[in-house]
Amino acid sequence: MTQQGAALQGYNNELVKCIEDLCMQKEDLNKQIQQAEEEKNRLQHEIQVLSEQLECVCENLAQKVASRNELDKILAETEAAYMKILESSRTLVNVLKKEVGSLKHMPDLKTN
C-alpha cells in the first residue's frame, strides 16, 4: 500500500506541476492579450485621428479645386474678351489705314 501511496503522491505532484504550468501559460497569454488590446486601441485612435486629418485635407482640397475651376473660368472669359479687343483693334487699325490712304489721294492734302 505504501507503494501505491507513493505512486499516487508522484501522480499528484505531476498533476500539480502541470496545473502550475498551465496557470503560467494562461498568465503569459493574458499579458499578450492585454498588450494586443492596448495596441489595437492605440491603432484605432491613430486611425480616428488620421481619418479626421484626411477629412480636413479632402475638404481643403475640394475648396482649392473649386477655386481653381473658378479661376479657370474667369481666365477663359478674360482671354476671350481680350481676343475680341485685339480683333477690334486690328479692325480699327485697318480701317484707319484705309482712311489715311484715301486721304492721301485727296488733292488738298498732297504736299509738294
Short mmCIF file of C-alpha atoms in Angstrom, two decimals:
data_model
loop_
_atom_site.label_atom_id
_atom_site.label_comp_id
_atom_site.label_asym_id
_atom_site.label_seq_id
_atom_site.Cartn_x
_atom_site.Cartn_y
_atom_site.Cartn_z
CA MET A 1 0.00 0.00 0.00
CA THR A 2 2.93 2.32 0.59
CA GLN A 3 3.95 1.72 -2.96
CA GLN A 4 0.52 2.76 -4.19
CA GLY A 5 0.58 5.81 -1.88
CA ALA A 6 3.99 6.80 -3.25
CA ALA A 7 2.73 6.36 -6.83
CA LEU A 8 -0.35 8.42 -6.03
CA GLN A 9 1.85 11.10 -4.44
CA GLY A 10 4.03 11.12 -7.60
CA TYR A 11 0.97 11.48 -9.83
CA ASN A 12 -0.34 14.26 -7.60
CA ASN A 13 2.98 16.12 -7.83
CA GLU A 14 2.97 15.81 -11.63
CA LEU A 15 -0.63 16.96 -11.77
CA VAL A 16 0.13 19.99 -9.57
CA LYS A 17 3.16 20.83 -11.76
CA CYS A 18 1.02 20.56 -14.93
CA ILE A 19 -1.65 22.79 -13.39
CA GLU A 20 1.02 25.33 -12.39
CA ASP A 21 2.47 25.24 -15.91
CA LEU A 22 -1.00 25.80 -17.39
CA CYS A 23 -1.57 28.71 -14.99
CA MET A 24 1.73 30.27 -16.06
CA GLN A 25 0.81 29.80 -19.71
CA LYS A 26 -2.55 31.44 -19.01
CA GLU A 27 -0.85 34.41 -17.32
CA ASP A 28 1.52 34.80 -20.27
CA LEU A 29 -1.37 34.60 -22.69
CA ASN A 30 -3.34 37.16 -20.64
CA LYS A 31 -0.34 39.55 -20.83
CA GLN A 32 -0.13 39.03 -24.59
CA ILE A 33 -3.88 39.62 -24.93
CA GLN A 34 -3.66 42.80 -22.85
CA GLN A 35 -0.73 44.07 -24.96
CA ALA A 36 -2.62 43.24 -28.16
CA GLU A 37 -5.73 45.05 -26.89
CA GLU A 38 -3.64 48.09 -25.97
CA GLU A 39 -2.01 48.04 -29.42
CA LYS A 40 -5.45 47.67 -31.04
CA ASN A 41 -6.79 50.65 -29.05
CA ARG A 42 -3.73 52.73 -29.92
CA LEU A 43 -4.10 51.89 -33.62
CA GLN A 44 -7.84 52.63 -33.56
CA HIS A 45 -7.09 56.01 -32.01
CA GLU A 46 -4.46 56.71 -34.68
CA ILE A 47 -6.94 55.68 -37.37
CA GLN A 48 -9.53 58.07 -35.94
CA VAL A 49 -7.00 60.92 -35.83
CA LEU A 50 -5.81 60.16 -39.36
CA SER A 51 -9.40 59.90 -40.60
CA GLU A 52 -10.16 63.34 -39.19
CA GLN A 53 -6.99 64.73 -40.78
CA LEU A 54 -7.92 63.09 -44.09
CA GLU A 55 -11.38 64.65 -43.93
CA CYS A 56 -9.86 68.10 -43.37
CA VAL A 57 -7.41 67.62 -46.23
CA CYS A 58 -10.20 66.43 -48.53
CA GLU A 59 -12.36 69.45 -47.66
CA ASN A 60 -9.41 71.79 -48.20
CA LEU A 61 -8.60 70.10 -51.50
CA ALA A 62 -12.21 70.39 -52.67
CA GLN A 63 -12.21 74.11 -51.86
CA LYS A 64 -8.94 74.62 -53.73
CA VAL A 65 -10.18 72.68 -56.75
CA ALA A 66 -13.37 74.76 -56.78
CA SER A 67 -11.30 77.95 -56.57
CA ARG A 68 -9.05 76.77 -59.39
CA ASN A 69 -12.08 75.92 -61.53
CA GLU A 70 -13.50 79.39 -60.90
CA LEU A 71 -10.14 80.95 -61.84
CA ASP A 72 -10.03 78.83 -65.00
CA LYS A 73 -13.49 80.12 -65.93
CA ILE A 74 -12.53 83.75 -65.25
CA LEU A 75 -9.27 83.34 -67.14
CA ALA A 76 -11.03 81.81 -70.16
CA GLU A 77 -13.61 84.63 -70.19
CA THR A 78 -10.88 87.26 -69.85
CA GLU A 79 -8.80 85.73 -72.63
CA ALA A 80 -11.86 85.59 -74.89
CA ALA A 81 -12.65 89.25 -74.17
CA TYR A 82 -9.02 90.19 -74.77
CA MET A 83 -9.05 88.37 -78.12
CA LYS A 84 -12.16 90.38 -79.07
CA ILE A 85 -10.34 93.59 -78.10
CA LEU A 86 -7.34 92.55 -80.22
CA GLU A 87 -9.60 91.77 -83.17
CA SER A 88 -11.40 95.10 -82.78
CA SER A 89 -8.06 96.90 -82.53
CA ARG A 90 -6.81 95.19 -85.67
CA THR A 91 -10.01 96.12 -87.49
CA LEU A 92 -9.72 99.71 -86.28
CA VAL A 93 -6.09 99.92 -87.43
CA ASN A 94 -7.04 98.54 -90.86
CA VAL A 95 -9.94 100.98 -91.22
CA LEU A 96 -7.74 103.85 -90.09
CA LYS A 97 -5.03 102.87 -92.59
CA LYS A 98 -7.60 102.82 -95.40
CA GLU A 99 -8.94 106.22 -94.34
CA VAL A 100 -5.46 107.70 -94.14
CA GLY A 101 -4.64 106.13 -97.51
CA SER A 102 -7.74 107.61 -99.09
CA LEU A 103 -6.94 110.99 -97.56
CA LYS A 104 -3.52 110.95 -99.24
CA HIS A 105 -5.26 110.70 -102.62
CA MET A 106 -7.20 113.87 -101.99
CA PRO A 107 -5.63 116.87 -103.77
CA ASP A 108 -5.84 119.24 -100.79
CA LEU A 109 -3.68 117.11 -98.54
CA LYS A 110 -0.87 116.46 -101.01
CA THR A 111 2.36 118.22 -100.13
CA ASN A 112 4.89 119.23 -102.75
#
